[in-house]
Amino acid sequence: MRALVTGGGGFLGSAIVRQLVARGDQVVSFSRGDYPHLAVLGAEQRRGDLSDLEALKAAAKGCDTVFHVAAKAGIWGDYQEYYQANVVGTENVIAACRLLSIDRLVYTGSPSVVFDGSDVEGGNELLPYPAHFEAPYPQTKAIAEQAVLAANSLELATVSLRPHLIWGPGDNHLVPRIVAKARAGKLRKIGSRPCLVDTVYVENAAEAHLNAADRLVFDAPPAGKAYFITNGEPLPLWEMVNRILAAAGLPPVTRSVSPGVAYAAGTVCETLWKALRLSGEPPMTRFVARELSTAHWFDVSNARSDLGYQPRISIDEGLKLLQASFKVAK
């Protein structure tokens, strides 16, 4: 396999590159920067933006598989910026695949595309897209995912994977955010219900992508479908958060606010940030308030049967590796 990995310098992208190289595949990473750790692995690096179709084509030339991992993620921001990165960028990836006769496209989606603000308990891929989204990230990821799945054809087989809350050593998003808020004394539980939440260790998420690519042809089960990817070990949200904090050597979160108060605070913050055009992210949004006060766990049996997905690293094992990485960082 010769594969293009968009966002190859990111957290999940790097894990995918690492696993591809380890098994002998040729890899081209397409990112906006240069990453020394990818050079050490021996991956070819191409710089560019997803908005630049010609740059994408140049990077993907000679590849037979594309892993489209790059995206604009976040809880706040201008809708058009998310649309340009997540929708237009994905449309360009699809176009590059078609123009270069690349026959496999593995897209990194998000479970947030089916979140309607209510509990998801054992949800499977039959869950519909909601009629309304409270943030631009899930909305634009849903549009992009639908474009990817609609592009599935005899010439280009496509699949979307929806890894939920990816974490592990090297995480530059979820774990650092939790740790930073805890150290600043700004982390609060939302609600008192023991809402179960799924997560996925980064190496498991990466391996699912390779499994999908290996099984992806037009008439195979994965073609044109989306799959939830998790560790299959749902835990109460704040238990998982506290275990991450323990790995970082920090005390557990004990203080809490009600979901109603958190949602009201999110509404006020969003109004102020828009009216005053404040920079950065608000300390709370409606989307985050709902995310942190509801259950999110998924049935991954379809990924197991169609992709051969089997998470190799358990949460307990992953937390030990995470703790070791914190010690090394000190």
Short mmCIF file of C-alpha atoms in Angstrom, two decimals, residues 64-250:
data_model
loop_
_atom_site.label_atom_id
_atom_site.label_comp_id
_atom_site.label_asym_id
_atom_site.label_seq_id
_atom_site.Cartn_x
_atom_site.Cartn_y
_atom_site.Cartn_z
CA ASP A 64 -3.78 3.83 -3.85
CA THR A 65 -5.33 4.71 -0.47
CA VAL A 66 -6.19 7.94 1.33
CA PHE A 67 -6.77 8.29 5.06
CA HIS A 68 -8.52 11.64 5.46
CA VAL A 69 -7.88 12.47 9.11
CA ALA A 70 -7.32 16.24 9.01
CA ALA A 71 -10.16 18.43 10.27
CA LYS A 72 -10.89 21.61 12.15
CA ALA A 73 -12.00 20.47 15.60
CA GLY A 74 -13.25 22.52 18.51
CA ILE A 75 -16.23 23.64 20.53
CA TRP A 76 -16.43 27.20 19.25
CA GLY A 77 -15.66 29.31 16.22
CA ASP A 78 -16.88 30.73 12.94
CA TYR A 79 -19.12 28.35 11.00
CA GLN A 80 -17.54 29.26 7.66
CA GLU A 81 -14.08 28.35 8.93
CA TYR A 82 -15.34 24.92 9.97
CA TYR A 83 -17.21 24.54 6.69
CA GLN A 84 -14.16 25.44 4.62
CA ALA A 85 -11.89 23.01 6.46
CA ASN A 86 -14.27 20.13 7.04
CA VAL A 87 -16.66 20.22 4.10
CA VAL A 88 -14.75 21.91 1.28
CA GLY A 89 -11.55 20.17 2.37
CA THR A 90 -13.28 16.79 2.25
CA GLU A 91 -14.82 17.56 -1.14
CA ASN A 92 -11.30 18.31 -2.40
CA VAL A 93 -10.02 15.01 -1.01
CA ILE A 94 -12.81 13.15 -2.82
CA ALA A 95 -12.07 15.06 -6.02
CA ALA A 96 -8.35 14.26 -5.79
CA CYS A 97 -9.13 10.57 -5.32
CA ARG A 98 -11.34 10.55 -8.40
CA LEU A 99 -8.93 12.52 -10.58
CA LEU A 100 -6.03 10.23 -9.64
CA SER A 101 -8.03 6.97 -9.79
CA ILE A 102 -7.36 6.24 -6.11
CA ASP A 103 -9.72 3.46 -5.15
CA ARG A 104 -9.88 3.59 -1.31
CA LEU A 105 -10.82 6.47 0.98
CA VAL A 106 -10.98 6.02 4.76
CA TYR A 107 -12.51 9.07 6.42
CA THR A 108 -12.18 9.96 10.10
CA GLY A 109 -15.62 11.02 11.22
CA SER A 110 -17.03 11.77 14.66
CA PRO A 111 -19.79 10.29 16.83
CA SER A 112 -20.90 13.87 17.48
CA VAL A 113 -22.63 13.80 14.08
CA VAL A 114 -25.53 11.88 15.66
CA PHE A 115 -25.68 13.76 18.97
CA ASP A 116 -29.02 15.48 19.49
CA GLY A 117 -28.49 16.51 23.11
CA SER A 118 -29.99 13.38 24.66
CA ASP A 119 -28.45 10.20 26.07
CA VAL A 120 -26.90 7.72 23.64
CA GLU A 121 -26.86 4.31 25.29
CA GLY A 122 -25.66 1.41 23.18
CA GLY A 123 -26.24 3.43 20.03
CA ASN A 124 -25.45 1.85 16.68
CA GLU A 125 -25.04 3.09 13.13
CA LEU A 126 -28.81 3.30 12.62
CA LEU A 127 -28.87 6.50 14.68
CA PRO A 128 -29.94 9.37 12.39
CA TYR A 129 -28.29 12.73 11.95
CA PRO A 130 -30.15 15.24 14.16
CA ALA A 131 -32.28 18.02 12.72
CA HIS A 132 -30.35 20.62 14.71
CA PHE A 133 -26.73 21.02 15.80
CA GLU A 134 -25.50 23.27 18.62
CA ALA A 135 -21.96 23.66 17.29
CA PRO A 136 -20.32 24.00 13.87
CA TYR A 137 -17.92 21.09 14.34
CA PRO A 138 -20.50 18.26 14.44
CA GLN A 139 -22.64 19.96 11.81
CA THR A 140 -19.82 20.27 9.27
CA LYS A 141 -18.48 16.81 10.08
CA ALA A 142 -21.96 15.40 9.37
CA ILE A 143 -22.10 17.15 6.00
CA ALA A 144 -18.62 15.91 5.13
CA GLU A 145 -19.37 12.34 6.21
CA GLN A 146 -22.48 12.24 4.04
CA ALA A 147 -20.41 13.42 1.08
CA VAL A 148 -17.84 10.67 1.69
CA LEU A 149 -20.44 7.92 1.94
CA ALA A 150 -22.32 9.21 -1.10
CA ALA A 151 -19.06 9.09 -3.08
CA ASN A 152 -18.79 5.32 -2.64
CA SER A 153 -18.65 3.72 -6.08
CA LEU A 154 -17.04 1.00 -8.12
CA GLU A 155 -14.11 3.34 -8.77
CA LEU A 156 -13.77 4.72 -5.23
CA ALA A 157 -14.72 2.69 -2.16
CA THR A 158 -15.31 4.84 0.91
CA VAL A 159 -15.88 4.30 4.61
CA SER A 160 -16.24 6.58 7.64
CA LEU A 161 -14.96 5.72 11.11
CA ARG A 162 -16.31 7.52 14.17
CA PRO A 163 -13.77 7.18 17.01
CA HIS A 164 -15.10 8.55 20.29
CA LEU A 165 -12.90 10.63 22.60
CA ILE A 166 -9.45 9.52 21.46
CA TRP A 167 -6.79 9.66 24.16
CA GLY A 168 -3.33 8.39 25.03
CA PRO A 169 0.28 9.58 25.23
CA GLY A 170 0.91 12.44 22.84
CA ASP A 171 -2.69 13.67 22.95
CA ASN A 172 -2.76 17.38 22.15
CA HIS A 173 -6.47 17.95 22.66
CA LEU A 174 -8.58 15.99 25.17
CA VAL A 175 -6.08 15.10 27.92
CA PRO A 176 -4.27 18.48 27.93
CA ARG A 177 -7.62 20.30 28.14
CA ILE A 178 -8.73 18.22 31.14
CA VAL A 179 -5.38 18.57 32.90
CA ALA A 180 -5.10 22.32 32.27
CA LYS A 181 -8.59 23.03 33.61
CA ALA A 182 -7.96 20.86 36.66
CA ARG A 183 -4.68 22.59 37.43
CA ALA A 184 -6.40 25.96 37.11
CA GLY A 185 -9.18 24.85 39.46
CA LYS A 186 -11.79 25.35 36.73
CA LEU A 187 -12.97 21.77 36.26
CA ARG A 188 -16.45 20.94 37.56
CA LYS A 189 -18.64 17.89 37.29
CA ILE A 190 -21.88 18.61 35.49
CA GLY A 191 -24.77 16.83 37.14
CA SER A 192 -24.75 13.86 39.48
CA ARG A 193 -25.93 11.06 37.19
CA PRO A 194 -23.31 8.34 36.52
CA CYS A 195 -23.55 8.78 32.74
CA LEU A 196 -21.61 6.09 30.89
CA VAL A 197 -19.22 7.33 28.22
CA ASP A 198 -17.09 5.45 25.70
CA THR A 199 -13.53 6.42 24.84
CA VAL A 200 -10.89 4.90 22.58
CA TYR A 201 -7.16 4.54 23.05
CA VAL A 202 -5.30 6.12 20.16
CA GLU A 203 -3.51 2.98 18.94
CA ASN A 204 -6.83 1.13 18.82
CA ALA A 205 -8.39 3.94 16.78
CA ALA A 206 -5.45 3.91 14.38
CA GLU A 207 -5.59 0.15 13.94
CA ALA A 208 -9.29 0.39 13.10
CA HIS A 209 -8.36 2.70 10.21
CA LEU A 210 -5.85 0.20 8.85
CA ASN A 211 -8.36 -2.62 9.22
CA ALA A 212 -10.94 -0.61 7.31
CA ALA A 213 -8.53 0.13 4.46
CA ASP A 214 -7.49 -3.51 4.19
CA ARG A 215 -11.12 -4.62 3.82
CA LEU A 216 -12.32 -1.77 1.63
CA VAL A 217 -13.49 -2.65 -1.85
CA PHE A 218 -16.72 -1.55 -3.51
CA ASP A 219 -18.79 -4.65 -2.80
CA ALA A 220 -17.34 -5.43 0.65
CA PRO A 221 -19.40 -4.84 3.83
CA PRO A 222 -17.58 -1.62 4.92
CA ALA A 223 -18.06 0.22 1.61
CA GLY A 224 -20.32 3.24 1.90
CA LYS A 225 -20.89 2.78 5.63
CA ALA A 226 -20.01 4.49 8.91
CA TYR A 227 -18.75 2.73 12.03
CA PHE A 228 -18.45 3.72 15.68
CA ILE A 229 -15.00 2.98 17.10
CA THR A 230 -14.47 2.75 20.87
CA ASN A 231 -12.65 0.62 23.41
CA GLY A 232 -15.95 -1.07 24.21
CA GLU A 233 -15.46 -0.27 27.90
CA PRO A 234 -17.95 2.46 28.83
CA LEU A 235 -17.30 4.09 32.20
CA PRO A 236 -19.02 6.87 34.13
CA LEU A 237 -17.67 10.06 32.59
CA TRP A 238 -16.23 11.57 35.73
CA GLU A 239 -14.64 8.30 36.77
CA MET A 240 -12.74 8.33 33.48
CA VAL A 241 -11.81 11.99 33.92
CA ASN A 242 -10.56 11.33 37.44
CA ARG A 243 -8.50 8.37 36.28
CA ILE A 244 -6.84 10.58 33.67
CA LEU A 245 -6.16 13.17 36.37
CA ALA A 246 -4.70 10.48 38.62
CA ALA A 247 -2.36 9.45 35.80
CA ALA A 248 -1.22 13.08 35.69
CA GLY A 249 -0.70 13.12 39.45
CA LEU A 250 -3.68 15.37 40.13
#
